[in-house]
Short mmCIF file of C-alpha atoms in Angstrom, two decimals:
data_model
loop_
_atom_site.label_atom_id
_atom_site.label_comp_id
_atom_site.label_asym_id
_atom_site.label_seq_id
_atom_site.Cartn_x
_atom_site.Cartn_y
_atom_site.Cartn_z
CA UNK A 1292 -11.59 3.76 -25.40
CA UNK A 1293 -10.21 4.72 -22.04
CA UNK A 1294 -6.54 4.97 -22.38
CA UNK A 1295 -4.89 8.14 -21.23
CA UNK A 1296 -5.44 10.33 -23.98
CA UNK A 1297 -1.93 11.02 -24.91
CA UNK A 1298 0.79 8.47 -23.01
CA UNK A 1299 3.64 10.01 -21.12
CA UNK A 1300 6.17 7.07 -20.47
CA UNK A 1301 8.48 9.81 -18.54
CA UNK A 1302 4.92 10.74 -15.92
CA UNK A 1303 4.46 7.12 -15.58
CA UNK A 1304 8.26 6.31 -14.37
CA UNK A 1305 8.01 9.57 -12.28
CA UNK A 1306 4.78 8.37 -10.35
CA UNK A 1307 6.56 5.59 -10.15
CA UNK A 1308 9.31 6.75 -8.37
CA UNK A 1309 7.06 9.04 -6.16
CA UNK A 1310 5.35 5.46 -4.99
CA UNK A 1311 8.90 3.98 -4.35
CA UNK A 1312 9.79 7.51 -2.61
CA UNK A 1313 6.84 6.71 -0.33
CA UNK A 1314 8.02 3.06 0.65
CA UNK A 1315 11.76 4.80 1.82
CA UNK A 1316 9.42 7.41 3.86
CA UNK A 1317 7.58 4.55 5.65
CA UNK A 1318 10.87 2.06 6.11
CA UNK A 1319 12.17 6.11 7.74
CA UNK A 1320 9.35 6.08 9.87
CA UNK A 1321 9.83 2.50 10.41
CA UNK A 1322 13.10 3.08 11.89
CA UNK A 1323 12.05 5.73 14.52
CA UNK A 1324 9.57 3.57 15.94
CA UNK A 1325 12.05 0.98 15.92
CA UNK A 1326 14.59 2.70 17.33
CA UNK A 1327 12.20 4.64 20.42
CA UNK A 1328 13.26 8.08 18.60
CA UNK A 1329 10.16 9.46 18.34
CA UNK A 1330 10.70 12.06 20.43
CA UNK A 1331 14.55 12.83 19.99
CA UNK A 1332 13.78 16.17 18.38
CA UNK A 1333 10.94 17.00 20.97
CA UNK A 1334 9.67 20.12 18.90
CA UNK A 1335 8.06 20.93 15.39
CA UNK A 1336 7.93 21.95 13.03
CA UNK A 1337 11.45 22.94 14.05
CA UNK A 1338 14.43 21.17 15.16
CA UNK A 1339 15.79 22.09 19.00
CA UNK A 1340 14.01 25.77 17.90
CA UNK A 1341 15.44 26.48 14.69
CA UNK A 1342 14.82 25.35 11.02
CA UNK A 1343 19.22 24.80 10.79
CA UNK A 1344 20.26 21.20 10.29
CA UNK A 1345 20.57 19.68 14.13
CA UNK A 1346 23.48 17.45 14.75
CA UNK A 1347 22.83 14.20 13.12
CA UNK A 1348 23.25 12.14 16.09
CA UNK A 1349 22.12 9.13 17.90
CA UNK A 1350 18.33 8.81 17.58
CA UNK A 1351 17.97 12.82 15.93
CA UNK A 1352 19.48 11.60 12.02
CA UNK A 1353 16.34 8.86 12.09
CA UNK A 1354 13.84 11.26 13.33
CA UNK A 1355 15.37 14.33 11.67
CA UNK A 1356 15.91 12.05 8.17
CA UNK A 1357 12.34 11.57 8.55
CA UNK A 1358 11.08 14.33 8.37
CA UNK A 1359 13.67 15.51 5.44
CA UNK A 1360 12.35 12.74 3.32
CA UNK A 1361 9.13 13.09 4.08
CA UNK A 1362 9.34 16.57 3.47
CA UNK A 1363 11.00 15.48 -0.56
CA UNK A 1364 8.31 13.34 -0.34
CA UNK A 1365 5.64 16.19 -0.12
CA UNK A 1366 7.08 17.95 -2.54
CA UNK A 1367 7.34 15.73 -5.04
CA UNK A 1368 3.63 14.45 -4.67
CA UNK A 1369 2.94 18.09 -5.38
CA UNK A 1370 5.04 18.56 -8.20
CA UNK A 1371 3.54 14.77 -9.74
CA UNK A 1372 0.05 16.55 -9.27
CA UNK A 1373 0.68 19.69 -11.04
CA UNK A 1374 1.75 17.53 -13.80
CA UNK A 1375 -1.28 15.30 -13.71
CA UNK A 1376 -3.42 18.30 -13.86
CA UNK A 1377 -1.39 19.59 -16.97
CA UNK A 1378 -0.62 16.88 -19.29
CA UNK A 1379 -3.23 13.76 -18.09
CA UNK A 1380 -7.09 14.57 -19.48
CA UNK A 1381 -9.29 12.13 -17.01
CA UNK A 1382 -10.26 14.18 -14.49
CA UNK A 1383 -10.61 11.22 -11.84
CA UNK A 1384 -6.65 10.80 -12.08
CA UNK A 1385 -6.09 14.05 -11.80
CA UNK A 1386 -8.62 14.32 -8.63
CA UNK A 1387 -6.42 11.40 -7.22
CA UNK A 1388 -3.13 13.33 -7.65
CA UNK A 1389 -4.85 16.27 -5.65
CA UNK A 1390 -5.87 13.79 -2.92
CA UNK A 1391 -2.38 12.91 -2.96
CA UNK A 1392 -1.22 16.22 -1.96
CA UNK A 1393 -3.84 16.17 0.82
CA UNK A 1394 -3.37 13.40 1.97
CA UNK A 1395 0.56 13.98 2.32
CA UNK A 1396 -0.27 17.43 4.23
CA UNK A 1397 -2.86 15.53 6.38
CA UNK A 1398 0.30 13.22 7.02
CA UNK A 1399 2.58 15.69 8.07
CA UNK A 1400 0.53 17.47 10.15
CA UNK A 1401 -0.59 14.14 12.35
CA UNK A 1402 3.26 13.94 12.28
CA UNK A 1403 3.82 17.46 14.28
CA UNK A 1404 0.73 16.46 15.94
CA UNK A 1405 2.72 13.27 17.53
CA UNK A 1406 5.93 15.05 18.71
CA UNK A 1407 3.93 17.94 20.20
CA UNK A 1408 1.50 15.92 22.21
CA UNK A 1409 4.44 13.48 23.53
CA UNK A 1410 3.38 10.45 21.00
CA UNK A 1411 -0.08 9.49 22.23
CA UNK A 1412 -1.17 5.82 20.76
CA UNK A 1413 -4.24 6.96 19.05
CA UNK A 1414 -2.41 9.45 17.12
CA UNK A 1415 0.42 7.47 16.10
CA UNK A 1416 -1.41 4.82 14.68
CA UNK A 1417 -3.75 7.16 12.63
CA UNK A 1418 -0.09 8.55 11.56
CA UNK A 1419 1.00 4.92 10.69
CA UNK A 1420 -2.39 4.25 8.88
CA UNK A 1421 -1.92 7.56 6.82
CA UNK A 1422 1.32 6.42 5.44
CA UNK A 1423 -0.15 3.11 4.52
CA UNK A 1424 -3.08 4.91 2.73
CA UNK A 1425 -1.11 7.87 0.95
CA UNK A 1426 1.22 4.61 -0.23
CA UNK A 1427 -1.71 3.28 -1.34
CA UNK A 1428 -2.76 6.17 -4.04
CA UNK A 1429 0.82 6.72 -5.18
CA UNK A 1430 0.69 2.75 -6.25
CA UNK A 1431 -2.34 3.14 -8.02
CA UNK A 1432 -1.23 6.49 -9.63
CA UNK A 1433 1.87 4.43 -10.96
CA UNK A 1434 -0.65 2.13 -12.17
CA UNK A 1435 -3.26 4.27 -13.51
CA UNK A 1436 -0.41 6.84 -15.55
CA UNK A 1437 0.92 3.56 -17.45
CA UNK A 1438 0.67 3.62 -21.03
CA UNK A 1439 -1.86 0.34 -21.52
CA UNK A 1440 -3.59 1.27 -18.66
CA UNK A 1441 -7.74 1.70 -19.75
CA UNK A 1442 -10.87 0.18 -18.09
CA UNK A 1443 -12.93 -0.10 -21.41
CA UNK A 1444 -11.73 -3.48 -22.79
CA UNK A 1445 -12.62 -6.91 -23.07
CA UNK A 1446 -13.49 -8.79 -19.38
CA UNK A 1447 -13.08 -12.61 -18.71
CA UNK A 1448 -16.50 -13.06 -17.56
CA UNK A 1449 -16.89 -13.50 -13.82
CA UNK A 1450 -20.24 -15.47 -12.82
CA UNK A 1451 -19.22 -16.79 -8.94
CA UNK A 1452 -21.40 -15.32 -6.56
CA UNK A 1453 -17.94 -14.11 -5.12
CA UNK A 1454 -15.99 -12.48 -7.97
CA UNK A 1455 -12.56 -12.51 -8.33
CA UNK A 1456 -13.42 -8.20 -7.36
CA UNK A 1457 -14.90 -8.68 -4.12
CA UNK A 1458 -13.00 -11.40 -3.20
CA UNK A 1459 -9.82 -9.07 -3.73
CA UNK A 1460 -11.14 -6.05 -2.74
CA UNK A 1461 -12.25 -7.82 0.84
CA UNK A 1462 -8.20 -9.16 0.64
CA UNK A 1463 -7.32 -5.08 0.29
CA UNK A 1464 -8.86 -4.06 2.95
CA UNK A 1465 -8.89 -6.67 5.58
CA UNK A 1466 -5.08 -6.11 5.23
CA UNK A 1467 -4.88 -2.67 5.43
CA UNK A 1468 -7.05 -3.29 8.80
CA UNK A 1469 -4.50 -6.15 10.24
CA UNK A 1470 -1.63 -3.04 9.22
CA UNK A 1471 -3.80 -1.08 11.57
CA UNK A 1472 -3.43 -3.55 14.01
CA UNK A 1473 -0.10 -4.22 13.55
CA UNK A 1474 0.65 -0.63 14.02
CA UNK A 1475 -1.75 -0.67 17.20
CA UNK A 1476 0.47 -3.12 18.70
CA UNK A 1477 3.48 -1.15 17.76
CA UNK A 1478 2.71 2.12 19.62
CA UNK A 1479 0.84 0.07 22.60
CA UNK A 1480 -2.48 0.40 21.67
CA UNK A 1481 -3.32 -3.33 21.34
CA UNK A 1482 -2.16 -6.28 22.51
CA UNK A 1483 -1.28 -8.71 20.06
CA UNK A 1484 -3.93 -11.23 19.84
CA UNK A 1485 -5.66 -9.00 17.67
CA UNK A 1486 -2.91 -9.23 15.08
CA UNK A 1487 -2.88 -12.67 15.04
CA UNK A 1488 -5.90 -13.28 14.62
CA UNK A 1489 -5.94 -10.62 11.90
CA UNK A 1490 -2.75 -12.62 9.85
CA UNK A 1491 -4.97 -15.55 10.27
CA UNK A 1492 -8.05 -14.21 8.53
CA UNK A 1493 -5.63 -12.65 5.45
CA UNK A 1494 -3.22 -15.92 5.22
CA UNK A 1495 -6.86 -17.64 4.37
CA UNK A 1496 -8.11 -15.02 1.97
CA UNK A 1497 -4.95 -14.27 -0.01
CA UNK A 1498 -4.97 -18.44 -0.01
CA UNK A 1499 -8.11 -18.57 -1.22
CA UNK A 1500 -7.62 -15.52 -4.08
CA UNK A 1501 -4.37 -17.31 -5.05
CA UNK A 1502 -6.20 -20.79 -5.59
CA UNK A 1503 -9.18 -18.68 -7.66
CA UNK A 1504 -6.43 -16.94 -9.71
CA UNK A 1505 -4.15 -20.17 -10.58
CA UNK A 1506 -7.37 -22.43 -11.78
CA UNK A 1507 -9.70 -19.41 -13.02
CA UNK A 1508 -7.63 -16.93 -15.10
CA UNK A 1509 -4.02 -18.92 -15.47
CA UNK A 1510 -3.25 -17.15 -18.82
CA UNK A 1511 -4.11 -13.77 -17.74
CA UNK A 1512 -0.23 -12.79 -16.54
CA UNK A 1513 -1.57 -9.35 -15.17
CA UNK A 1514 -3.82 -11.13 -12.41
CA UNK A 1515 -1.30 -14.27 -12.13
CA UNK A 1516 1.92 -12.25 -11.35
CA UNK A 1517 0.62 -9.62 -8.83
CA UNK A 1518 -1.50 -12.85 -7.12
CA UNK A 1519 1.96 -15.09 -6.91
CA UNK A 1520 3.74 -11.65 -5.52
CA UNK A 1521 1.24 -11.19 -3.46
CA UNK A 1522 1.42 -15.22 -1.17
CA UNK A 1523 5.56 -14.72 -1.78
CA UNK A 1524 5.21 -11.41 0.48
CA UNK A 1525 3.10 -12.64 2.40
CA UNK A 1526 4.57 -15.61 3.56
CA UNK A 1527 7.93 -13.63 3.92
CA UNK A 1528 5.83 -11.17 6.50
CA UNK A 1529 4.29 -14.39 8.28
CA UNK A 1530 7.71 -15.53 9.09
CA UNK A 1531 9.01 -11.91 9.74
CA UNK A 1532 6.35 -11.52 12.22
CA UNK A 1533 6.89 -14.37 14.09
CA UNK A 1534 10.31 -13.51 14.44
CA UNK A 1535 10.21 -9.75 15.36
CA UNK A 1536 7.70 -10.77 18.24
CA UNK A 1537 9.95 -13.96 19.75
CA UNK A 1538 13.58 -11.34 19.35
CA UNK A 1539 11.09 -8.44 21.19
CA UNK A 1540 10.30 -11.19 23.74
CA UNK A 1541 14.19 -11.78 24.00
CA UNK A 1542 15.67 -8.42 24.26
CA UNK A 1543 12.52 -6.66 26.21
CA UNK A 1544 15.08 -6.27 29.15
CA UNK A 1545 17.63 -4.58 26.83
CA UNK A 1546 18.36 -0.98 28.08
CA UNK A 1547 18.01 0.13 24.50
CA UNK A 1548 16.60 -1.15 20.82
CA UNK A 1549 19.36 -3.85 19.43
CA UNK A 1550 20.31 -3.25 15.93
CA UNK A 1551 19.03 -7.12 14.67
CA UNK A 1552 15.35 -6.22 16.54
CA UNK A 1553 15.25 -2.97 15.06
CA UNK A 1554 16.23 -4.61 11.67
CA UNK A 1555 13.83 -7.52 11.85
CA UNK A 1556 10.61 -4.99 12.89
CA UNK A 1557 11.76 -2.43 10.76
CA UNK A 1558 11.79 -5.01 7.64
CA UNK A 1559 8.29 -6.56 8.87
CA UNK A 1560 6.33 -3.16 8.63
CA UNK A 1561 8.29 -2.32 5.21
CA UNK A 1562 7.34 -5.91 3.82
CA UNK A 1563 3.87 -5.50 5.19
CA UNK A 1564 3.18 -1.84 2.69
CA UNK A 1565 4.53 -4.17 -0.16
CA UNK A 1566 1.35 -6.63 0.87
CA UNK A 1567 -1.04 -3.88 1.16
CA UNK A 1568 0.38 -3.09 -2.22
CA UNK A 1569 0.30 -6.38 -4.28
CA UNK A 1570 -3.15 -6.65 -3.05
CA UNK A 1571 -4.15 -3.29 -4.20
CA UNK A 1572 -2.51 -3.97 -7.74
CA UNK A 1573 -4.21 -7.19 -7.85
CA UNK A 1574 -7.49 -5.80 -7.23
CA UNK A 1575 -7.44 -3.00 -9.87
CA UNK A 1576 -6.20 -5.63 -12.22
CA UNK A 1577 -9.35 -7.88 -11.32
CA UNK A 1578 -11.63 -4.40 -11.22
CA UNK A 1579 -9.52 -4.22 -14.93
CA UNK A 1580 -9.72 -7.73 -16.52
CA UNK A 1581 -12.91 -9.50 -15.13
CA UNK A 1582 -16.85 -8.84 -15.27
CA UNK A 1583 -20.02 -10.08 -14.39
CA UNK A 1584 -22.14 -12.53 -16.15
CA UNK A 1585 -23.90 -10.50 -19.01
CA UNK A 1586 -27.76 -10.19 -18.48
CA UNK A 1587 -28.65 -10.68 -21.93
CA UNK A 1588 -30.33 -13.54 -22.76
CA UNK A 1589 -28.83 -13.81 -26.10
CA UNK A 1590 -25.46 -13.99 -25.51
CA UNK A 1591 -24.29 -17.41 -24.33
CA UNK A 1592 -20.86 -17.28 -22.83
CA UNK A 1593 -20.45 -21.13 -21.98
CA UNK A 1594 -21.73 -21.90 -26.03
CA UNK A 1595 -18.50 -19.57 -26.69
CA UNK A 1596 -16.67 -21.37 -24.67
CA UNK A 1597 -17.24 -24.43 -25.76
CA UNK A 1598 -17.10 -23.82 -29.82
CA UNK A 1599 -13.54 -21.74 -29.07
CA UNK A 1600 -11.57 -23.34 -26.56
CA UNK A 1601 -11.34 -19.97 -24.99
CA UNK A 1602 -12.16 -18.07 -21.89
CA UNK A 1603 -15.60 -16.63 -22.07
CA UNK A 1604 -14.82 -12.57 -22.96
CA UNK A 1605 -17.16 -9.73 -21.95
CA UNK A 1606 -17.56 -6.60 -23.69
CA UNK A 1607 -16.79 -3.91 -21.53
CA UNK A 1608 -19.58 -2.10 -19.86
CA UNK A 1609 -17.89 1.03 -17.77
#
């Protein structure tokens, strides 16, 4: 049995609240892009040449508040590792709270990089991509310091050609490549046919995952809820999208970033980590709760079935 040797509720809730410290730091970063202040503190890792608070005005408190939260942010991923490395005994959890750390330096420092080198696009997407990716880990920290979490239990057996894993796992990261697209487009790297094309490929996969879900597993609430959260975002960003592209069509004349633009991209990008993060969720839980067909030739999983009434169960193999 798998289950973190000794349950912390109060670890869990803070990893928790590191992951929902990370969403504010990319809805911050959000709102600099949004609001063309990249560059309205030109310097780093100082502010106008000195590490004293600046004067939190026009586009310096959104790319000065940045970096303060992202700062918290850093250390609070360091403090949530420390206490991983004391308290949890699986040694791939703690691993993942140092590659937190990391990952949160790595993030900063492509931060600097993009103020000091006048925001170049292939930078600033790889910064963008970064946040989406250190979001990523807290989520699955949060997940993986949860009381009930274990791998070594019972698995609905799985015997489709394409499981219920790689179908979500493809999901995972064909959206985390349309957020690099998305963010390509952003910082006028790509054009936007890319991205289209790319919400057209993940509308139909999260579709087809939320059909597999519903008529496969309907009584299995950890697969069902993060699946339904997952189409709800989804179709929320769809419409989000549309919109933030026609209003940047609208207003491209505009002298400056209008505060309903900068609301409605600032709100697409924000909803679009949420995505990345349903679908992440979802496919630990399928990783968690379904298996392959077993390759003994004694067990018979439909006779089980059958006799029961039940979904066929796998013992748990890893």
């Amino acid at each position: 049995m798998e289950l973190s040797a000794r349950p912390n509720r109060w670890l869990a809730r803070y990893a928790a609240f590191v992951a929902f410290a990370t969403f504010l730091l990319i809805v911050a970063g959000a709102l600099v892009t949004s609001n063309d202040a990249g560059l309205s503190v030109p310097d780093w890792p100082t502010s106008f040449g000195s590490f004293r608070m600046p004067r939190m005005v026009g586009g310096v408190k959104y790319e000065h508040g940045h970096r303060m939260i992202a700062g918290t942010v850093g250390l609070l991923t360091l403090f949530l590792a420390v206490w991983l490395w004391k308290t949890d005994e699986r040694k791939w959890v703690r691993r993942l709270g140092g590659i937190a750390v990391l990952t949160v330096v790595a993030q900063a420092a492509l931060g600097g990089i993009t103020v000091l080198f006048y925001l170049p696009a292939p930078v600033s997407v790889g910064h963008a991509c970064l946040a989406q990716l250190f979001f990523s880990i807290t989520v699955s920290l949060a997940l993986f310091t949860r009381y009930d979490w274990r791998w070594d239990q019972p698995r609905i057996e799985d015997a489709r050609a394409l499981s219920l894993r790689r179908l979500t796992a493809g999901a995972t990261a064909a959206i985390f490549l349309q957020l690099m697209l998305g963010a390509a487009f952003r910082h006028n790297g790509f054009g936007i046919i890319p991205h289209v094309i790319g919400a057209a490929v993940v509308t139909a996969g999260v579709f087809w995952i939320l059909v597999r879900v519903l008529t496969r597993y309907p009584r299995e609430p950890r697969l069902v809820r993060p699946a339904l959260w997952l189409a709800a975002l989804l179709a929320v960003q769809l419409l989000l999208g549309i919109g933030s592209y026609v209003m940047k069509l609208a207003a491209r004349d505009a002298p400056q970033p209008l505060p309903p633009v900068v609301a409605v991209t600032t709100t697409h990008v924000a909803v679009g980590a949420l995505v990345l993060a349903a679908s992440l969720v979802l496919t630990l839980q399928a990783f968690r709760k379904s298996g392959v067909r077993s390759q003994k030739p004694e067990v018979r999983m439909e006779d089980r079935e059958q006799e029961s009434g039940v979904s066929p169960i796998l013992t748990a193999d890893s």
